[in-house]
PDB file of C-alpha atoms in Angstrom:
ATOM      1  CA  UNK A   1     103.716  79.519 105.109  1.00  0.00           C
ATOM      2  CA  UNK A   2     102.506  82.927 103.934  1.00  0.00           C
ATOM      3  CA  UNK A   3     105.456  84.932 102.744  1.00  0.00           C
ATOM      4  CA  UNK A   4     106.930  87.523 100.442  1.00  0.00           C
ATOM      5  CA  UNK A   5     110.234  86.402  98.937  1.00  0.00           C
ATOM      6  CA  UNK A   6     112.804  88.767  97.499  1.00  0.00           C
ATOM      7  CA  UNK A   7     115.972  87.898  95.638  1.00  0.00           C
ATOM      8  CA  UNK A   8     118.791  88.580  95.877  1.00  0.00           C
ATOM      9  CA  UNK A   9     119.185  89.585  99.517  1.00  0.00           C
ATOM     10  CA  UNK A  10     122.442  91.368  98.801  1.00  0.00           C
ATOM     11  CA  UNK A  11     123.954  92.710  95.588  1.00  0.00           C
ATOM     12  CA  UNK A  12     127.005  94.799  94.822  1.00  0.00           C
ATOM     13  CA  UNK A  13     127.216  95.971  91.234  1.00  0.00           C
ATOM     14  CA  UNK A  14     128.496  98.799  89.076  1.00  0.00           C
ATOM     15  CA  UNK A  15     126.923 101.873  87.555  1.00  0.00           C
ATOM     16  CA  UNK A  16     124.979 101.207  84.380  1.00  0.00           C
ATOM     17  CA  UNK A  17     124.688  97.439  84.649  1.00  0.00           C
ATOM     18  CA  UNK A  18     121.027  96.508  84.419  1.00  0.00           C
ATOM     19  CA  UNK A  19     119.666  94.514  87.320  1.00  0.00           C
ATOM     20  CA  UNK A  20     116.393  92.998  88.439  1.00  0.00           C
ATOM     21  CA  UNK A  21     115.224  92.301  91.958  1.00  0.00           C
ATOM     22  CA  UNK A  22     112.533  89.662  92.039  1.00  0.00           C
ATOM     23  CA  UNK A  23     109.590  89.577  94.396  1.00  0.00           C
ATOM     24  CA  UNK A  24     107.081  86.801  94.792  1.00  0.00           C
ATOM     25  CA  UNK A  25     104.142  86.336  97.170  1.00  0.00           C
ATOM     26  CA  UNK A  26     102.151  83.186  97.864  1.00  0.00           C
ATOM     27  CA  UNK A  27      99.080  84.753  99.444  1.00  0.00           C
ATOM     28  CA  UNK A  28      97.152  85.564  96.263  1.00  0.00           C
ATOM     29  CA  UNK A  29      97.249  89.251  97.192  1.00  0.00           C
ATOM     30  CA  UNK A  30      95.964  91.861  94.778  1.00  0.00           C
ATOM     31  CA  UNK A  31      98.266  94.666  95.841  1.00  0.00           C
ATOM     32  CA  UNK A  32     102.043  94.758  95.743  1.00  0.00           C
ATOM     33  CA  UNK A  33     104.532  97.543  96.362  1.00  0.00           C
ATOM     34  CA  UNK A  34     108.211  98.395  96.298  1.00  0.00           C
ATOM     35  CA  UNK A  35     109.855 100.645  98.888  1.00  0.00           C
ATOM     36  CA  UNK A  36     113.315 101.901  99.503  1.00  0.00           C
ATOM     37  CA  UNK A  37     114.599 102.605 102.990  1.00  0.00           C
ATOM     38  CA  UNK A  38     117.291 105.193 103.574  1.00  0.00           C
ATOM     39  CA  UNK A  39     118.671 106.513 106.879  1.00  0.00           C
ATOM     40  CA  UNK A  40     116.711 109.506 108.117  1.00  0.00           C
ATOM     41  CA  UNK A  41     114.140 109.209 105.343  1.00  0.00           C
ATOM     42  CA  UNK A  42     112.190 106.165 106.436  1.00  0.00           C
ATOM     43  CA  UNK A  43     110.385 104.135 103.779  1.00  0.00           C
ATOM     44  CA  UNK A  44     109.502 105.713 100.483  1.00  0.00           C
ATOM     45  CA  UNK A  45     107.267 104.012  97.992  1.00  0.00           C
ATOM     46  CA  UNK A  46     108.732 103.499  94.520  1.00  0.00           C
ATOM     47  CA  UNK A  47     105.906 101.793  92.627  1.00  0.00           C
ATOM     48  CA  UNK A  48     102.789  99.910  93.487  1.00  0.00           C
ATOM     49  CA  UNK A  49     100.416  97.596  91.699  1.00  0.00           C
ATOM     50  CA  UNK A  50      96.704  97.068  92.246  1.00  0.00           C
ATOM     51  CA  UNK A  51      96.451  93.985  90.030  1.00  0.00           C
ATOM     52  CA  UNK A  52      97.961  92.247  87.031  1.00  0.00           C
ATOM     53  CA  UNK A  53      99.021  94.792  84.414  1.00  0.00           C
ATOM     54  CA  UNK A  54      97.987  97.702  86.690  1.00  0.00           C
ATOM     55  CA  UNK A  55     100.838  99.697  88.200  1.00  0.00           C
ATOM     56  CA  UNK A  56     101.337 103.262  89.342  1.00  0.00           C
ATOM     57  CA  UNK A  57     104.128 105.503  90.521  1.00  0.00           C
ATOM     58  CA  UNK A  58     104.831 106.081  94.166  1.00  0.00           C
ATOM     59  CA  UNK A  59     106.886 108.881  95.635  1.00  0.00           C
ATOM     60  CA  UNK A  60     110.291 108.091  94.097  1.00  0.00           C
ATOM     61  CA  UNK A  61     109.830 106.242  90.770  1.00  0.00           C
ATOM     62  CA  UNK A  62     112.686 107.843  88.833  1.00  0.00           C
ATOM     63  CA  UNK A  63     115.237 105.333  87.610  1.00  0.00           C
ATOM     64  CA  UNK A  64     113.038 102.299  88.273  1.00  0.00           C
ATOM     65  CA  UNK A  65     110.663 100.136  86.286  1.00  0.00           C
ATOM     66  CA  UNK A  66     108.236  97.452  87.354  1.00  0.00           C
ATOM     67  CA  UNK A  67     105.991  94.920  85.701  1.00  0.00           C
ATOM     68  CA  UNK A  68     103.094  92.798  86.903  1.00  0.00           C
ATOM     69  CA  UNK A  69     102.490  90.059  84.397  1.00  0.00           C
ATOM     70  CA  UNK A  70     101.385  87.546  86.994  1.00  0.00           C
ATOM     71  CA  UNK A  71      99.582  88.098  90.256  1.00  0.00           C
ATOM     72  CA  UNK A  72     102.295  86.564  92.415  1.00  0.00           C
ATOM     73  CA  UNK A  73     105.337  88.353  90.927  1.00  0.00           C
ATOM     74  CA  UNK A  74     106.352  91.994  90.943  1.00  0.00           C
ATOM     75  CA  UNK A  75     109.975  92.497  89.839  1.00  0.00           C
ATOM     76  CA  UNK A  76     111.819  95.776  90.257  1.00  0.00           C
ATOM     77  CA  UNK A  77     114.085  96.702  87.360  1.00  0.00           C
ATOM     78  CA  UNK A  78     116.951  99.161  87.395  1.00  0.00           C
ATOM     79  CA  UNK A  79     117.811  99.703  83.731  1.00  0.00           C
ATOM     80  CA  UNK A  80     120.893 101.812  84.383  1.00  0.00           C
ATOM     81  CA  UNK A  81     121.671 101.826  88.096  1.00  0.00           C
ATOM     82  CA  UNK A  82     123.446 104.783  89.647  1.00  0.00           C
ATOM     83  CA  UNK A  83     125.129 105.202  93.058  1.00  0.00           C
ATOM     84  CA  UNK A  84     122.164 107.203  94.414  1.00  0.00           C
ATOM     85  CA  UNK A  85     120.112 104.012  94.128  1.00  0.00           C
ATOM     86  CA  UNK A  86     122.259 102.347  96.760  1.00  0.00           C
ATOM     87  CA  UNK A  87     119.678 101.494  99.378  1.00  0.00           C
ATOM     88  CA  UNK A  88     117.710  98.818 101.204  1.00  0.00           C
ATOM     89  CA  UNK A  89     114.693  97.720  99.171  1.00  0.00           C
ATOM     90  CA  UNK A  90     111.526  96.062 100.384  1.00  0.00           C
ATOM     91  CA  UNK A  91     108.742  94.395  98.503  1.00  0.00           C
ATOM     92  CA  UNK A  92     105.327  94.131 100.135  1.00  0.00           C
ATOM     93  CA  UNK A  93     101.924  92.710  99.351  1.00  0.00           C
ATOM     94  CA  UNK A  94      98.467  93.112 100.802  1.00  0.00           C
ATOM     95  CA  UNK A  95      95.075  91.544 100.331  1.00  0.00           C
ATOM     96  CA  UNK A  96      93.185  94.765  99.708  1.00  0.00           C
ATOM     97  CA  UNK A  97      93.490  98.493 100.053  1.00  0.00           C
ATOM     98  CA  UNK A  98      93.486  99.674 103.649  1.00  0.00           C
ATOM     99  CA  UNK A  99      94.828  96.288 104.806  1.00  0.00           C
ATOM    100  CA  UNK A 100      98.150  95.511 106.502  1.00  0.00           C
ATOM    101  CA  UNK A 101     101.078  94.895 104.230  1.00  0.00           C
ATOM    102  CA  UNK A 102     103.307  91.825 104.384  1.00  0.00           C
ATOM    103  CA  UNK A 103     106.946  92.617 103.792  1.00  0.00           C
ATOM    104  CA  UNK A 104     109.835  90.666 102.367  1.00  0.00           C
ATOM    105  CA  UNK A 105     113.146  90.502 104.215  1.00  0.00           C
ATOM    106  CA  UNK A 106     114.743  93.178 102.067  1.00  0.00           C
ATOM    107  CA  UNK A 107     117.407  93.491  99.392  1.00  0.00           C
ATOM    108  CA  UNK A 108     120.501  95.533 100.092  1.00  0.00           C
ATOM    109  CA  UNK A 109     121.811  97.043  96.860  1.00  0.00           C
ATOM    110  CA  UNK A 110     125.175  98.752  96.543  1.00  0.00           C
ATOM    111  CA  UNK A 111     125.851 100.535  93.254  1.00  0.00           C
ATOM    112  CA  UNK A 112     129.515 101.449  92.829  1.00  0.00           C
TER     113      UNK A 112
ATOM    114  CA  UNK B   1      97.020 114.847 101.053  1.00  0.00           C
ATOM    115  CA  UNK B   2      98.027 111.974 103.271  1.00  0.00           C
ATOM    116  CA  UNK B   3     101.044 112.101 105.549  1.00  0.00           C
ATOM    117  CA  UNK B   4     102.376 110.736 108.821  1.00  0.00           C
ATOM    118  CA  UNK B   5     104.618 112.502 111.302  1.00  0.00           C
ATOM    119  CA  UNK B   6     106.201 110.553 114.077  1.00  0.00           C
ATOM    120  CA  UNK B   7     108.474 111.373 116.934  1.00  0.00           C
ATOM    121  CA  UNK B   8     112.122 111.742 116.071  1.00  0.00           C
ATOM    122  CA  UNK B   9     114.454 109.287 117.664  1.00  0.00           C
ATOM    123  CA  UNK B  10     116.479 107.708 118.856  1.00  0.00           C
ATOM    124  CA  UNK B  11     114.703 106.793 122.071  1.00  0.00           C
ATOM    125  CA  UNK B  12     116.750 105.134 124.793  1.00  0.00           C
ATOM    126  CA  UNK B  13     115.084 103.582 127.837  1.00  0.00           C
ATOM    127  CA  UNK B  14     115.910 101.298 130.696  1.00  0.00           C
ATOM    128  CA  UNK B  15     114.158  97.967 130.959  1.00  0.00           C
ATOM    129  CA  UNK B  16     110.673  98.216 132.518  1.00  0.00           C
ATOM    130  CA  UNK B  17     110.332 101.903 131.654  1.00  0.00           C
ATOM    131  CA  UNK B  18     107.177 103.306 130.076  1.00  0.00           C
ATOM    132  CA  UNK B  19     107.279 103.935 126.342  1.00  0.00           C
ATOM    133  CA  UNK B  20     105.423 106.475 124.243  1.00  0.00           C
ATOM    134  CA  UNK B  21     106.161 107.117 120.584  1.00  0.00           C
ATOM    135  CA  UNK B  22     104.048 109.914 119.161  1.00  0.00           C
ATOM    136  CA  UNK B  23     102.405 109.683 115.760  1.00  0.00           C
ATOM    137  CA  UNK B  24     100.103 112.189 114.096  1.00  0.00           C
ATOM    138  CA  UNK B  25      98.572 112.067 110.662  1.00  0.00           C
ATOM    139  CA  UNK B  26      96.775 114.016 108.004  1.00  0.00           C
ATOM    140  CA  UNK B  27      94.374 112.249 105.692  1.00  0.00           C
ATOM    141  CA  UNK B  28      91.857 113.133 103.040  1.00  0.00           C
ATOM    142  CA  UNK B  29      89.599 110.148 103.667  1.00  0.00           C
ATOM    143  CA  UNK B  30      88.940 107.671 106.472  1.00  0.00           C
ATOM    144  CA  UNK B  31      92.249 105.931 106.973  1.00  0.00           C
ATOM    145  CA  UNK B  32      93.322 102.827 108.755  1.00  0.00           C
ATOM    146  CA  UNK B  33      96.350 103.275 110.982  1.00  0.00           C
ATOM    147  CA  UNK B  34      99.178 100.862 111.624  1.00  0.00           C
ATOM    148  CA  UNK B  35     102.303 100.423 113.658  1.00  0.00           C
ATOM    149  CA  UNK B  36     105.055  98.308 112.140  1.00  0.00           C
ATOM    150  CA  UNK B  37     108.222  97.092 113.847  1.00  0.00           C
ATOM    151  CA  UNK B  38     111.560  96.362 112.197  1.00  0.00           C
ATOM    152  CA  UNK B  39     114.061  94.266 114.120  1.00  0.00           C
ATOM    153  CA  UNK B  40     117.720  94.475 113.099  1.00  0.00           C
ATOM    154  CA  UNK B  41     118.362  92.868 109.727  1.00  0.00           C
ATOM    155  CA  UNK B  42     114.728  92.047 109.105  1.00  0.00           C
ATOM    156  CA  UNK B  43     111.776  93.359 107.155  1.00  0.00           C
ATOM    157  CA  UNK B  44     108.841  95.182 108.668  1.00  0.00           C
ATOM    158  CA  UNK B  45     106.243  93.298 110.648  1.00  0.00           C
ATOM    159  CA  UNK B  46     102.790  94.503 111.516  1.00  0.00           C
ATOM    160  CA  UNK B  47     102.620  95.252 115.240  1.00  0.00           C
ATOM    161  CA  UNK B  48      99.056  96.500 115.553  1.00  0.00           C
ATOM    162  CA  UNK B  49      96.346  98.293 113.643  1.00  0.00           C
ATOM    163  CA  UNK B  50      93.125 100.283 114.066  1.00  0.00           C
ATOM    164  CA  UNK B  51      90.584 100.814 111.336  1.00  0.00           C
ATOM    165  CA  UNK B  52      88.284 103.488 112.721  1.00  0.00           C
ATOM    166  CA  UNK B  53      88.097 106.257 115.263  1.00  0.00           C
ATOM    167  CA  UNK B  54      88.347 105.205 118.929  1.00  0.00           C
ATOM    168  CA  UNK B  55      89.571 101.718 118.015  1.00  0.00           C
ATOM    169  CA  UNK B  56      92.425 100.470 120.150  1.00  0.00           C
ATOM    170  CA  UNK B  57      94.989  98.193 118.583  1.00  0.00           C
ATOM    171  CA  UNK B  58      97.081  96.002 120.852  1.00  0.00           C
ATOM    172  CA  UNK B  59      99.717  93.316 120.564  1.00  0.00           C
ATOM    173  CA  UNK B  60     102.653  92.064 122.657  1.00  0.00           C
ATOM    174  CA  UNK B  61     101.902  94.622 125.383  1.00  0.00           C
ATOM    175  CA  UNK B  62     101.874  97.543 122.937  1.00  0.00           C
ATOM    176  CA  UNK B  63      98.769  99.666 122.496  1.00  0.00           C
ATOM    177  CA  UNK B  64      97.659 102.553 120.322  1.00  0.00           C
ATOM    178  CA  UNK B  65      94.304 104.320 120.138  1.00  0.00           C
ATOM    179  CA  UNK B  66      92.954 105.919 116.977  1.00  0.00           C
ATOM    180  CA  UNK B  67      92.097 109.481 117.994  1.00  0.00           C
ATOM    181  CA  UNK B  68      90.296 111.322 115.244  1.00  0.00           C
ATOM    182  CA  UNK B  69      89.897 114.549 117.239  1.00  0.00           C
ATOM    183  CA  UNK B  70      93.648 114.903 117.664  1.00  0.00           C
ATOM    184  CA  UNK B  71      94.579 112.963 114.474  1.00  0.00           C
ATOM    185  CA  UNK B  72      96.918 110.836 116.522  1.00  0.00           C
ATOM    186  CA  UNK B  73      97.878 107.186 116.966  1.00  0.00           C
ATOM    187  CA  UNK B  74     100.511 107.157 119.702  1.00  0.00           C
ATOM    188  CA  UNK B  75     102.242 103.889 120.530  1.00  0.00           C
ATOM    189  CA  UNK B  76     102.552 102.959 124.216  1.00  0.00           C
ATOM    190  CA  UNK B  77     103.913 100.138 126.305  1.00  0.00           C
ATOM    191  CA  UNK B  78     103.865 100.018 130.051  1.00  0.00           C
ATOM    192  CA  UNK B  79     107.098  98.113 130.621  1.00  0.00           C
ATOM    193  CA  UNK B  80     109.617  97.707 127.824  1.00  0.00           C
ATOM    194  CA  UNK B  81     112.076  94.851 127.501  1.00  0.00           C
ATOM    195  CA  UNK B  82     115.488  94.621 125.881  1.00  0.00           C
ATOM    196  CA  UNK B  83     113.876  92.520 123.146  1.00  0.00           C
ATOM    197  CA  UNK B  84     111.704  95.508 122.160  1.00  0.00           C
ATOM    198  CA  UNK B  85     114.747  97.284 120.765  1.00  0.00           C
ATOM    199  CA  UNK B  86     113.853  97.946 117.129  1.00  0.00           C
ATOM    200  CA  UNK B  87     112.707 100.635 114.721  1.00  0.00           C
ATOM    201  CA  UNK B  88     109.006 101.490 114.916  1.00  0.00           C
ATOM    202  CA  UNK B  89     107.043 102.921 111.989  1.00  0.00           C
ATOM    203  CA  UNK B  90     103.645 104.540 112.065  1.00  0.00           C
ATOM    204  CA  UNK B  91     101.690 104.169 108.811  1.00  0.00           C
ATOM    205  CA  UNK B  92      98.414 105.225 107.246  1.00  0.00           C
ATOM    206  CA  UNK B  93      96.371 103.398 104.657  1.00  0.00           C
ATOM    207  CA  UNK B  94      93.513 105.070 102.865  1.00  0.00           C
ATOM    208  CA  UNK B  95      91.029 103.199 100.704  1.00  0.00           C
ATOM    209  CA  UNK B  96      90.865 106.202  98.375  1.00  0.00           C
ATOM    210  CA  UNK B  97      94.558 105.790  97.520  1.00  0.00           C
ATOM    211  CA  UNK B  98      94.533 102.189  96.460  1.00  0.00           C
ATOM    212  CA  UNK B  99      97.583 100.118  97.239  1.00  0.00           C
ATOM    213  CA  UNK B 100      99.451 102.879  99.011  1.00  0.00           C
ATOM    214  CA  UNK B 101     100.687 103.085 102.564  1.00  0.00           C
ATOM    215  CA  UNK B 102     102.149 106.290 103.943  1.00  0.00           C
ATOM    216  CA  UNK B 103     104.922 105.807 106.476  1.00  0.00           C
ATOM    217  CA  UNK B 104     106.464 107.994 109.107  1.00  0.00           C
ATOM    218  CA  UNK B 105     110.263 108.181 109.190  1.00  0.00           C
ATOM    219  CA  UNK B 106     110.637 105.603 111.922  1.00  0.00           C
ATOM    220  CA  UNK B 107     111.751 105.831 115.543  1.00  0.00           C
ATOM    221  CA  UNK B 108     114.729 103.836 116.760  1.00  0.00           C
ATOM    222  CA  UNK B 109     114.133 102.395 120.239  1.00  0.00           C
ATOM    223  CA  UNK B 110     116.999 101.011 122.326  1.00  0.00           C
ATOM    224  CA  UNK B 111     116.263  99.377 125.665  1.00  0.00           C
ATOM    225  CA  UNK B 112     119.114  98.803 128.124  1.00  0.00           C
ATOM    226  CA  UNK B 113     119.056  96.113 130.796  1.00  0.00           C
TER     227      UNK B 113
END
C-alpha cells in the first residue's frame, strides 16, 4: 500500500530537548515536504526536498532542520524546541512538481 | 508570487443543501490546482485536481472548474451529506516552484442531519 508514515503520532516534551520526527514514503517519490498546521493559519510549509541531498526552505523554517540522505526518508529535527513549535505536523511526498501530494497522518507535538 | 485565498469558515449546512466554497489564486506561472479534504484526526487527502484552464476536476460528487479568466477554482457539491463534514483546503502547485504547494487557510464544513 502506498503511504507516507510519520512517527511518533503524538509527543509531549520540554523546551530545549532535541527531538526528531521521522517520515518515510514507499512510493519512490522525488519530492518531500514538511508542513505545520495551526488554527486559523492553515498549512505552512517548513522545508521541502526535491531529491536526495537537495533541500530548501519553505515559509517557516526557523527552528527546524531537515536532511535527505535517502530518497524514502525525510526527518524533521528540532534542535532546541520551544513552546511556539507546539503544532500539528505533516509530512508529504509527491512524484513530481505540479503533482498531488500524499500526506502522512500527522504528528501532534506539544512543547512545554 | 503564488498565493491562494479561500472562503473563511466555518460553513454550516443542512443535509442535501448545495455547497460552494470559494477559492481564488495568484500565480506567476501555469499552476495546477487542487482541493484537499481533511477529516477529523486524519491527514489531508486529495479530493480533486485540474491541471489547465477550463479543466473540471470531480470526485465523490464534488466539482471544481479551473477558471483562468477569474483566477478561481471554486468547490461545489449539489447535495452534501453528514459524512462530508471536514476541513477543505484549496492548493496551487506551480512547476516553476519545484516541490512547493501553496495552501489556502482551509474552510471547516459542518453538515447537520
